[in-house]
Amino acid sequence: MFAAGGLGVRVAVLGTGLIGGSILLRLREAGLDARGWDPDPQTRRHGRDRGVPFADTPADAVRDRDVVFLCGPLRTLPDTLAEVAGVVGDDCVLTDVGSTKSAVAEAAARFGLTHRFVPGHPMAGTERAGLTSAVAGLFQDAAWVLCPAPDGELTRFRALAGLLADVFAARVVPLSVPVHDAVVALSSHIPHLLAGALAGGTARAPSRPAVVGLAAGSFRDGTRVAGAPSRRTADMLIANRDFVLRELGLVENFLADLTAALRTGDAAALAGHLGEARALRQELFRPAAARSDHDFPAAGSTAELDFLLRLGGQGGWIERITTDGPTARYTVRRPDPDPPDDDA
Amino acid sequence: MFAAGGLGVRVAVLGTGLIGGSILLRLREAGLDARGWDPDPQTRRHGRDRGVPFADTPADAVRDRDVVFLCGPLRTLPDTLAEVAGVVGDDCVLTDVGSTKSAVAEAAARFGLTHRFVPGHPMAGTERAGLTSAVAGLFQDAAWVLCPAPDGELTRFRALAGLLADVFAARVVPLSVPVHDAVVALSSHIPHLLAGALAGGTARAPSRPAVVGLAAGSFRDGTRVAGAPSRRTADMLIANRDFVLRELGLVENFLADLTAALRTGDAAALAGHLGEARALRQELFRPAAARSDHDFPAAGSTAELDFLLRLGGQGGWIERITTDGPTARYTVRRPDPDPPDDDA
């Protein structure tokens, strides 16, 4: 296994759109031995023109690599994973950047690759697309979820997490696969559904043109992501269907509480519920979290896995991993365990 | 009745917070005879320090005025309206700036003041508060709803609309009282409910801290107005309760369509619904509307009232009103009658 810190690590990136391209550019900028591959010949040519090595086939790209980033579309990941695993050695760390993790993790388990594959999801902008939009600094200070193997095999997780923290300056957030998918349902997918419902409900309103004419800031903010490409949003929602529908229940129940108080004109109850919502909103602007160090046996332990999943579940992240002989040290940050009061 | 254009008009503004204060400052800046009153002695002092005339009582402020803007809190408007109407002459135009119109219009009818009171609602920022935040340019290019009297008495409406267009450079949007309240339910109040539901549902989620940690742009935009003061939002929603609950049905029905397609994994149907939503979102960014002139007998007619309500309902607005002998001419802008296609 390669050492944390990234020195001497050999990397391949398959699929060099905005995310994969930005990964590749940052690896090269940091002086690592990194090469790319993309199914589009023009993208490969554009990459070479920028001085970045590109292979002509996935097999050529991944041969002799220590880490392979799978950055193609969600639906291609299971096939690419199987193909790459057949070419690289058992020590090579495989990871992906897809926006949901259940399907690809299930595929990895089906192929017997759970111990070699660390599911990942960098939370970085996707407004633009393509290698031409890629920038090396895209992941600096961004959250980058990694899912440690449920059996506690953490060597590959640690190596990859260290690379992401050291080379990309990302905030590595450890989450289990189902927790990740539940979290992104609320943090990203359900906001798209609500924006669609507000814009779509208005589209069918008799007063539609007047609403457009008077649209206030709240309407503009509340419908922004309804402007995203419809098919892309539909695919994203369907890929996380079960979690989206389950977590949507929480939002619908809260809306029912709000409308019940509104219907009876109970201003105190309504303000109380809105106060709960406001407290959550204010948590988004908490000051930076406190730093702490945590040591574990380098050989691995279930205590380490428990620690990691608790850290991510608390909203914390890994800032650095150092391995010194028999000890693996995590430097982490996490927010206050007690969220602010729910008072309005 | 005073002439459109504002020359020589005498105005009073009761309640000089952000909205009333900005109205007063612009009237003074335009060289009009305008004075203010506010229940807070410190505000009156601050106004006088800035060289703006302030009266010590509402009665002193409104005596001999041609127009009175009632800019106090929503719940105080009926009492203030009755008080002011007892002091000023029958020719004086009374208007308000409250965010819902049904209650104050009903109060005006109860007092027999429908022909003297023109309900109004400028759509201008309310993030800050108080005379110290007021700025003369607040209403430039902003929509300012005015509700013409349902009996077609349009002399006062025309005089006030002309003043708003000429002096404030506002886009005067004529709407009936119930249409206004239905429109703001969708354009402003329901976005607050949905933001509250998203933030509040997340507040109750087991994964709450992790969602906060991974909150993407869609979550931040979708919860922004959940950060507004809870009691103020509750009062706003309750003041427009019937329309909010009715229009919310449209949004809930659309959400049900989205979730039905999601549940069955029907990507084409889901993308189709999202395409409807996207088309509405894109309408917010239509290029400026075409200008046209429309003449009516200055004596007033039901055709003029019909024209005004249709204009506002189409998302159009009044840019200028000129009266030349027996003719009242409206210069208006309105968007294309055909909204863009609903294709995804």
XYZ file of C-alpha atoms in Angstrom:
688
model
C 0.000 0.000 0.000
C 1.229 3.504 -0.828
C 2.039 5.899 1.991
C -0.271 8.681 3.098
C 0.912 12.034 1.794
C 0.937 10.919 -1.794
C 4.672 10.965 -2.544
C 5.443 8.459 -5.298
C 1.856 7.349 -5.710
C 0.854 6.348 -9.249
C -2.709 7.260 -10.151
C -5.142 6.793 -13.038
C -8.358 8.734 -13.627
C -10.983 7.146 -15.890
C -13.492 9.657 -17.194
C -12.156 13.213 -17.260
C -15.187 15.487 -17.166
C -15.451 18.282 -14.630
C -14.830 16.048 -11.594
C -12.365 13.529 -13.044
C -10.574 16.250 -14.975
C -10.184 18.397 -11.875
C -8.831 15.378 -9.948
C -6.303 14.702 -12.688
C -5.197 18.326 -12.926
C -4.655 18.583 -9.170
C -2.664 15.315 -9.062
C -0.384 16.598 -11.830
C -0.092 20.012 -10.211
C 1.047 18.251 -7.001
C 3.764 16.480 -8.999
C 2.287 12.969 -8.872
C 2.562 10.333 -11.597
C -1.005 10.546 -12.903
C -2.565 9.698 -16.229
C -6.075 9.908 -17.604
C -8.416 8.145 -19.975
C -11.724 9.294 -21.433
C -14.013 7.581 -23.948
C -14.062 10.780 -26.021
C -10.981 11.020 -28.336
C -11.269 14.813 -28.473
C -11.071 15.000 -24.680
C -7.943 12.829 -24.718
C -6.424 15.091 -27.377
C -7.355 18.218 -25.405
C -5.738 16.696 -22.293
C -2.512 15.852 -24.122
C -2.440 19.382 -25.570
C -2.444 20.617 -21.969
C 0.560 18.362 -21.241
C -1.378 15.703 -19.319
C -0.616 12.032 -20.183
C -3.668 10.234 -21.561
C -3.887 6.501 -22.401
C -5.884 5.218 -25.351
C -7.621 2.426 -23.415
C -8.773 2.002 -19.798
C -6.441 -1.031 -19.443
C -3.411 1.011 -20.551
C -4.392 3.784 -18.167
C -4.699 1.646 -15.021
C -1.800 -0.812 -15.529
C 0.801 -0.487 -12.685
C -1.297 2.084 -10.769
C -1.673 2.386 -6.967
C -4.985 4.251 -7.108
C -7.689 4.396 -9.769
C -10.471 7.004 -9.714
C -13.580 5.865 -11.615
C -15.238 9.095 -12.742
C -17.594 7.978 -15.513
C -21.406 8.227 -15.395
C -23.214 6.421 -12.556
C -24.680 3.682 -14.762
C -21.266 2.711 -16.224
C -19.561 2.243 -12.858
C -20.295 -1.468 -12.173
C -18.900 -2.551 -15.580
C -15.858 -0.278 -15.329
C -15.173 -1.489 -11.812
C -15.152 -5.147 -12.898
C -12.981 -4.374 -15.922
C -10.386 -2.390 -13.978
C -10.231 -4.913 -11.107
C -9.248 -7.570 -13.630
C -6.228 -5.570 -14.797
C -4.710 -4.011 -11.654
C -3.081 -5.770 -8.715
C -4.898 -6.580 -5.482
C -3.122 -3.727 -3.661
C -4.481 -1.065 -5.998
C -7.116 1.148 -4.332
C -10.251 1.610 -6.435
C -12.648 4.474 -5.794
C -15.411 6.360 -7.580
C -17.048 9.814 -7.435
C -20.728 8.972 -8.060
C -23.473 10.926 -6.300
C -25.153 7.831 -4.778
C -23.348 4.856 -3.316
C -25.748 1.920 -2.763
C -25.786 0.566 -6.324
C -22.022 0.686 -6.908
C -21.294 -0.763 -3.447
C -23.701 -3.626 -4.163
C -21.962 -4.239 -7.483
C -18.581 -4.309 -5.744
C -19.907 -6.854 -3.250
C -21.331 -8.959 -6.107
C -17.887 -8.993 -7.760
C -16.122 -9.779 -4.453
C -14.355 -6.398 -4.565
C -15.569 -4.839 -1.321
C -12.094 -4.924 0.230
C -10.508 -3.246 -2.819
C -13.132 -0.602 -3.565
C -13.674 2.507 -1.396
C -16.869 4.287 -2.546
C -16.386 8.068 -2.703
C -18.353 11.253 -3.400
C -16.710 14.683 -3.573
C -19.254 17.458 -2.905
C -18.113 19.860 -5.589
C -19.890 22.090 -8.118
C -21.517 20.524 -11.152
C -23.025 23.590 -12.847
C -20.470 23.310 -15.675
C -19.260 20.164 -17.413
C -16.268 18.749 -19.261
C -12.477 18.786 -19.021
C -12.435 22.353 -20.356
C -14.210 23.467 -17.149
C -11.954 21.412 -14.846
C -9.812 23.268 -12.290
C -7.139 21.853 -9.988
C -8.487 23.703 -6.922
C -12.066 22.387 -7.165
C -11.858 20.217 -4.032
C -10.025 22.536 -1.662
C -12.003 22.698 1.615
C -14.819 20.717 -0.043
C -16.379 17.735 1.718
C -15.357 14.425 0.121
C -17.267 11.441 1.425
C -15.474 8.073 1.628
C -17.252 4.909 2.759
C -14.977 2.597 4.797
C -15.527 -1.109 4.211
C -18.150 -2.528 6.595
C -15.795 -5.397 7.543
C -13.290 -2.928 9.020
C -10.526 -3.399 6.404
C -9.225 0.135 6.714
C -5.751 0.098 5.131
C -6.998 1.230 1.724
C -9.441 3.684 3.266
C -6.610 5.308 5.240
C -4.293 5.519 2.243
C -6.967 7.106 0.062
C -8.261 9.427 2.805
C -4.698 10.613 3.449
C -4.205 11.317 -0.265
C -7.439 13.328 -0.477
C -6.599 15.343 2.638
C -2.950 15.978 1.778
C -3.074 16.449 -1.980
C -6.576 17.895 -2.466
C -6.991 19.695 0.900
C -10.457 18.114 0.979
C -12.482 17.484 4.147
C -12.726 13.692 4.171
C -16.114 12.699 5.628
C -16.404 9.001 6.543
C -19.955 7.659 6.210
C -21.475 4.226 5.697
C -23.069 3.668 2.298
C -26.708 3.839 3.515
C -26.046 6.879 5.719
C -24.414 8.655 2.761
C -27.418 8.016 0.564
C -29.866 9.159 3.260
C -27.828 12.318 3.832
C -27.614 13.350 0.179
C -31.339 12.666 -0.181
C -31.907 15.552 2.261
C -28.909 17.732 1.445
C -29.328 17.694 -2.324
C -32.040 15.498 -3.881
C -35.120 16.603 -1.916
C -34.241 20.298 -2.451
C -34.490 19.522 -6.187
C -37.921 17.902 -5.681
C -39.229 20.863 -3.664
C -37.923 23.397 -6.172
C -39.655 21.386 -8.901
C -42.906 21.287 -6.924
C -42.885 25.064 -6.316
C -42.096 25.923 -9.936
C -44.386 23.208 -11.343
C -47.309 24.045 -9.048
C -46.951 27.680 -10.118
C -46.806 26.638 -13.774
C -50.319 25.197 -13.353
C -51.707 28.138 -11.346
C -54.316 30.406 -12.970
C -52.238 33.365 -11.733
C -49.012 32.032 -13.322
C -47.994 35.165 -15.301
C -48.630 37.473 -12.345
C -46.623 35.208 -10.011
C -43.711 35.357 -12.462
C -44.072 39.143 -12.582
C -43.996 39.501 -8.789
C -41.532 36.692 -7.988
C -39.678 37.753 -4.853
C -36.244 36.608 -3.697
C -37.819 33.719 -1.795
C -39.410 32.390 -4.999
C -36.209 32.816 -6.988
C -34.110 30.992 -4.380
C -36.768 28.333 -3.876
C -36.924 27.468 -7.591
C -33.246 27.869 -8.581
C -32.393 24.190 -9.027
C -35.636 23.658 -10.959
C -33.619 25.301 -13.750
C -31.214 22.326 -13.932
C -31.513 19.943 -16.925
C -34.673 17.904 -16.304
C -33.321 14.544 -17.437
C -30.196 14.845 -15.307
C -32.288 15.667 -12.231
C -34.667 12.775 -12.967
C -31.767 10.302 -13.251
C -30.238 11.606 -10.022
C -33.520 11.199 -8.123
C -34.207 7.719 -9.485
C -30.684 6.567 -8.623
C -31.462 7.353 -4.968
C -35.183 6.617 -5.068
C -35.640 4.624 -1.858
C -33.768 7.078 0.340
C -35.361 10.121 -1.303
C -38.878 8.786 -0.720
C -38.075 7.800 2.878
C -36.472 11.113 3.889
C -39.143 13.077 2.022
C -41.549 11.706 4.629
C -39.739 13.797 7.268
C -40.174 16.939 5.197
C -43.833 16.198 4.435
C -44.538 15.548 8.118
C -42.976 18.857 9.062
C -44.982 20.630 6.363
C -48.113 18.988 7.811
C -47.217 20.392 11.254
C -46.766 23.849 9.741
C -50.052 23.757 7.834
C -51.970 22.394 10.861
C -50.823 25.379 12.933
C -51.566 27.711 10.018
C -55.049 26.256 9.506
C -56.027 26.893 13.120
C -54.337 30.315 13.089
C -52.141 29.282 16.047
C -49.367 31.842 15.653
C -47.404 30.582 18.672
C -47.365 26.977 17.445
C -46.507 28.067 13.909
C -43.672 30.296 15.123
C -42.470 27.412 17.317
C -42.199 25.036 14.347
C -40.565 27.747 12.238
C -38.117 28.260 15.100
C -37.025 24.588 14.832
C -36.422 25.148 11.132
C -34.548 28.387 11.788
C -32.216 26.698 14.284
C -31.258 24.136 11.641
C -30.681 26.857 9.086
C -28.407 28.716 11.504
C -26.303 25.574 12.024
C -25.114 25.990 8.437
C -23.146 29.020 9.584
C -21.499 27.598 12.681
C -17.903 28.677 13.234
C -15.134 26.209 12.348
C -15.089 23.085 14.452
C -12.487 22.158 17.081
C -9.510 19.950 16.116
C -8.505 16.767 17.955
C -6.154 13.783 17.479
C -7.140 10.121 17.804
C -4.750 7.125 17.730
C -5.571 3.569 16.669
C -3.499 0.416 16.103
C -2.188 0.572 12.542
C -3.285 -3.038 12.107
C -6.907 -1.910 12.195
C -9.762 -2.431 14.671
C -13.523 -2.222 14.865
C -13.014 0.689 17.293
C -11.462 2.609 14.419
C -14.420 1.870 12.133
C -16.875 2.902 14.867
C -14.888 6.098 15.416
C -14.949 6.935 11.713
C -18.669 6.387 11.230
C -19.484 8.341 14.376
C -17.237 11.194 13.212
C -18.991 11.517 9.847
C -22.421 11.127 11.406
C -21.646 14.041 13.739
C -20.792 16.300 10.815
C -17.044 15.949 11.375
C -14.218 15.279 8.956
C -10.645 14.024 8.688
C -8.015 16.695 8.228
C -4.926 14.468 8.260
C -3.828 10.847 8.759
C -0.299 9.956 9.835
C 1.011 6.446 10.403
C 3.967 6.155 12.781
C 5.058 2.541 13.266
C 2.241 0.665 15.015
C -0.023 3.714 15.350
C -2.388 5.430 12.916
C -3.242 8.965 14.008
C -6.320 10.812 12.777
C -6.426 14.591 13.083
C -10.109 15.466 12.843
C -12.500 18.352 13.254
C -16.070 18.074 14.439
C -18.764 20.604 15.327
C -20.118 21.020 18.860
C -22.010 17.891 19.881
C -24.906 20.026 21.149
C -26.725 21.897 18.392
C -28.155 25.332 19.283
C -31.480 25.518 21.093
C -34.676 25.212 19.112
C -36.090 28.478 20.420
C -37.466 30.853 17.811
C -57.568 65.478 -7.388
C -53.864 66.171 -7.833
C -52.310 65.845 -11.279
C -50.256 62.847 -12.377
C -46.572 63.682 -12.299
C -46.595 64.747 -8.694
C -45.937 68.498 -9.064
C -47.425 70.342 -6.104
C -48.729 67.189 -4.431
C -48.772 67.253 -0.637
C -48.054 63.909 0.974
C -47.937 62.350 4.436
C -46.273 59.070 5.405
C -47.437 57.406 8.638
C -44.942 54.853 9.928
C -41.407 55.502 8.724
C -39.610 52.151 8.914
C -37.721 50.761 5.928
C -40.664 51.051 3.505
C -42.359 54.213 4.799
C -38.991 55.878 5.406
C -37.833 55.104 1.860
C -41.096 56.495 0.465
C -40.663 59.687 2.473
C -37.009 60.126 1.460
C -37.795 59.712 -2.230
C -40.703 62.171 -2.074
C -38.413 64.744 -0.446
C -35.619 64.032 -2.912
C -38.094 64.680 -5.759
C -38.894 68.092 -4.231
C -42.434 67.292 -3.047
C -44.100 68.684 0.054
C -43.929 65.549 2.205
C -43.943 65.018 5.957
C -43.743 61.976 8.166
C -45.007 60.631 11.440
C -43.865 57.617 13.434
C -45.043 56.350 16.842
C -41.398 56.216 17.976
C -40.163 59.667 19.204
C -36.554 58.706 18.469
C -37.434 57.960 14.844
C -39.138 61.360 14.539
C -36.052 63.019 16.015
C -33.754 61.095 13.673
C -35.914 62.179 10.710
C -35.832 65.846 11.712
C -32.049 65.599 12.160
C -31.899 64.530 8.508
C -33.925 67.625 7.546
C -37.231 65.802 6.981
C -40.360 67.406 8.473
C -42.031 65.162 11.068
C -45.339 65.854 12.836
C -45.942 64.878 16.466
C -49.345 63.263 15.849
C -50.931 61.414 12.912
C -53.642 64.089 12.698
C -51.059 66.869 12.381
C -49.215 64.833 9.731
C -52.196 64.215 7.425
C -54.069 67.542 7.728
C -54.286 69.312 4.279
C -52.626 66.362 2.441
C -53.498 65.048 -1.046
C -52.066 61.573 -0.458
C -51.452 59.587 2.722
C -49.316 56.441 2.798
C -50.199 54.148 5.718
C -46.983 52.225 6.439
C -47.523 50.862 9.946
C -47.757 47.149 10.837
C -50.514 45.084 9.168
C -52.637 44.741 12.323
C -52.730 48.526 12.945
C -53.970 49.440 9.461
C -57.771 49.286 9.972
C -57.651 51.621 13.002
C -55.222 54.027 11.344
C -57.324 54.071 8.181
C -60.467 55.040 10.106
C -58.610 57.678 12.113
C -57.007 59.314 9.082
C -60.197 59.251 7.014
C -61.894 61.288 9.745
C -59.302 64.054 9.462
C -58.568 64.477 5.753
C -60.900 65.654 2.996
C -62.820 63.304 0.720
C -60.447 64.047 -2.183
C -57.370 62.783 -0.307
C -56.066 59.458 -1.660
C -55.371 56.889 1.056
C -53.112 53.914 0.409
C -51.108 51.344 2.374
C -48.065 49.108 1.834
C -49.124 45.896 3.656
C -48.089 42.490 2.297
C -51.682 41.131 2.129
C -54.717 43.059 1.020
C -57.950 41.198 1.912
C -58.192 42.275 5.567
C -57.469 45.962 5.029
C -59.759 46.110 1.972
C -62.563 44.530 4.027
C -61.965 47.089 6.788
C -62.142 49.912 4.230
C -65.460 48.544 2.928
C -66.796 48.267 6.496
C -65.939 51.942 7.087
C -67.456 53.006 3.735
C -63.999 54.060 2.485
C -63.599 51.817 -0.587
C -63.743 54.799 -2.972
C -61.080 56.709 -0.990
C -58.626 53.879 -0.246
C -56.368 52.250 -2.885
C -54.717 49.138 -1.370
C -51.017 48.938 -2.301
C -48.025 46.626 -1.904
C -44.523 47.589 -3.050
C -42.373 44.472 -3.637
C -39.191 45.766 -2.067
C -36.549 44.263 0.226
C -37.342 43.750 3.884
C -34.114 42.141 5.135
C -33.245 45.297 7.073
C -35.592 47.458 9.137
C -36.045 51.033 10.342
C -35.637 54.559 9.047
C -31.860 54.252 9.382
C -31.937 51.584 6.624
C -34.290 53.568 4.370
C -33.031 54.654 0.937
C -34.742 56.908 -1.590
C -34.027 54.530 -4.504
C -35.627 51.423 -2.949
C -38.572 51.274 -5.370
C -36.847 52.034 -8.653
C -37.878 49.332 -11.175
C -39.588 47.400 -8.357
C -43.117 46.056 -8.797
C -45.678 48.028 -6.777
C -49.126 46.464 -6.715
C -52.161 48.751 -6.572
C -55.716 47.386 -6.335
C -58.229 49.511 -8.291
C -61.660 49.843 -6.651
C -64.019 47.040 -7.784
C -66.732 49.595 -8.608
C -64.538 51.170 -11.292
C -63.916 54.512 -9.527
C -60.471 55.019 -11.059
C -59.654 58.710 -10.571
C -57.743 58.111 -7.323
C -56.117 54.958 -8.695
C -54.832 56.888 -11.726
C -53.497 59.767 -9.648
C -51.655 57.428 -7.261
C -50.379 55.115 -10.023
C -49.041 58.128 -11.917
C -47.246 59.351 -8.786
C -45.638 55.937 -8.191
C -44.525 55.609 -11.807
C -43.248 59.176 -12.201
C -41.728 59.873 -8.792
C -40.621 56.373 -7.713
C -39.936 54.848 -11.178
C -41.864 51.800 -9.882
C -43.613 49.238 -12.098
C -47.245 49.714 -11.102
C -48.999 46.327 -11.249
C -52.815 46.539 -11.097
C -54.411 43.485 -9.457
C -57.708 42.805 -7.703
C -57.449 42.207 -3.958
C -58.067 38.425 -4.126
C -55.726 37.951 -7.104
C -52.991 39.859 -5.269
C -53.333 37.656 -2.222
C -53.300 34.453 -4.321
C -50.222 35.651 -6.216
C -48.164 36.540 -3.141
C -49.146 33.206 -1.590
C -47.188 31.531 -4.398
C -44.529 34.155 -5.046
C -43.536 34.671 -1.416
C -45.502 32.901 1.344
C -45.374 29.274 0.133
C -41.607 29.531 -0.532
C -41.307 30.357 3.189
C -43.395 27.281 4.100
C -41.310 24.983 1.888
C -38.026 26.359 3.219
C -39.355 25.758 6.728
C -40.402 22.201 5.863
C -36.987 21.350 4.368
C -35.051 22.830 7.289
C -37.486 21.515 9.902
C -37.693 18.011 8.423
C -33.898 17.919 8.425
C -33.836 19.161 12.027
C -35.743 15.996 12.992
C -33.685 13.623 10.811
C -31.378 11.099 12.521
C -28.672 12.221 10.079
C -29.114 15.921 10.939
C -25.455 16.780 11.725
C -24.176 15.003 8.618
C -26.735 16.775 6.414
C -25.573 20.108 7.802
C -21.988 19.078 7.101
C -22.702 18.138 3.486
C -25.308 20.821 2.706
C -24.957 21.616 -0.986
C -25.980 24.810 -2.777
C -29.456 23.401 -3.391
C -29.992 22.939 0.364
C -28.640 26.387 1.175
C -30.878 28.085 -1.387
C -33.859 25.941 -0.444
C -33.638 26.874 3.251
C -32.534 30.527 2.995
C -35.807 32.152 4.069
C -36.150 29.646 6.941
C -33.553 31.935 8.545
C -36.038 34.837 8.739
C -37.470 35.745 12.174
C -39.975 32.970 13.017
C -42.672 35.164 14.506
C -42.644 37.560 11.567
C -42.981 34.665 9.109
C -45.788 33.133 11.183
C -47.723 36.435 11.219
C -47.223 36.853 7.462
C -48.546 33.343 6.744
C -51.542 33.682 9.067
C -52.474 37.057 7.538
C -52.872 35.282 4.178
C -53.959 31.901 5.516
C -56.835 31.064 3.168
C -54.912 31.848 -0.003
C -51.740 30.139 1.216
C -53.587 26.904 2.013
C -55.469 26.989 -1.309
C -52.418 27.650 -3.524
C -50.341 25.175 -1.504
C -52.666 22.516 -2.901
C -51.236 23.195 -6.377
C -47.694 22.672 -5.097
C -48.608 19.531 -3.159
C -50.371 18.090 -6.204
C -47.313 18.699 -8.345
C -45.095 17.116 -5.699
C -47.429 14.104 -5.735
C -46.985 13.850 -9.525
C -43.201 13.981 -9.093
C -43.129 11.340 -6.363
C -45.511 9.041 -8.268
C -43.124 9.046 -11.243
C -40.166 8.610 -8.906
C -41.815 5.703 -7.069
C -42.374 3.771 -10.297
C -38.922 4.724 -11.599
C -40.483 6.295 -14.707
C -37.596 8.541 -15.773
C -39.428 9.908 -18.820
C -42.502 10.935 -16.810
C -40.351 12.402 -14.047
C -38.264 14.379 -16.532
C -41.478 15.537 -18.197
C -42.854 16.982 -14.968
C -39.498 18.531 -14.137
C -39.540 20.064 -17.614
C -42.814 21.855 -16.794
C -41.162 23.234 -13.674
C -38.053 24.235 -15.614
C -40.094 26.186 -18.180
C -41.674 28.208 -15.376
C -38.256 28.869 -13.850
C -36.950 30.114 -17.193
C -39.830 32.576 -17.507
C -38.279 34.511 -14.614
C -35.507 35.538 -16.992
C -37.567 36.664 -19.981
C -36.277 39.749 -21.742
C -38.033 43.064 -21.090
C -41.604 43.233 -22.296
C -42.934 45.278 -25.223
C -44.422 48.749 -24.617
C -47.858 49.880 -25.815
C -50.290 52.793 -25.287
C -53.976 52.472 -24.398
C -56.518 55.322 -24.259
C -59.695 55.470 -22.172
C -62.294 58.170 -21.445
C -60.954 60.236 -18.528
C -64.396 59.981 -16.915
C -63.742 56.274 -16.251
C -65.289 53.089 -17.643
C -65.581 49.418 -16.819
C -63.458 48.763 -19.935
C -60.613 50.560 -18.192
C -60.983 48.431 -15.047
C -61.101 45.243 -17.158
C -57.986 46.391 -19.026
C -56.109 47.063 -15.790
C -56.933 43.740 -14.152
C -56.079 41.832 -17.338
C -52.763 43.714 -17.593
C -51.695 42.802 -14.066
C -52.919 39.220 -14.453
C -50.735 38.858 -17.556
C -47.643 39.954 -15.618
C -47.708 43.458 -17.122
C -47.311 46.864 -15.498
C -48.020 50.564 -15.940
C -45.047 52.686 -16.923
C -46.824 56.042 -17.261
C -50.266 57.646 -17.130
C -51.040 60.921 -18.913
C -54.386 62.689 -18.912
C -55.021 64.993 -21.873
C -58.449 66.608 -21.730
C -61.073 63.862 -22.090
C -58.523 61.042 -22.526
C -56.473 59.047 -20.034
C -53.540 57.319 -21.698
C -51.766 54.314 -20.146
C -48.264 53.416 -21.332
C -47.789 49.810 -20.311
C -45.434 46.868 -20.721
C -46.470 43.260 -20.780
C -44.651 39.981 -21.474
C -45.408 37.757 -24.462
C -48.882 36.265 -24.089
C -47.520 32.806 -24.979
C -45.191 31.366 -22.357
C -42.327 29.162 -23.611
C -43.050 25.519 -24.432
C -43.171 23.008 -21.614
C -40.616 20.694 -23.242
C -37.856 19.474 -20.969
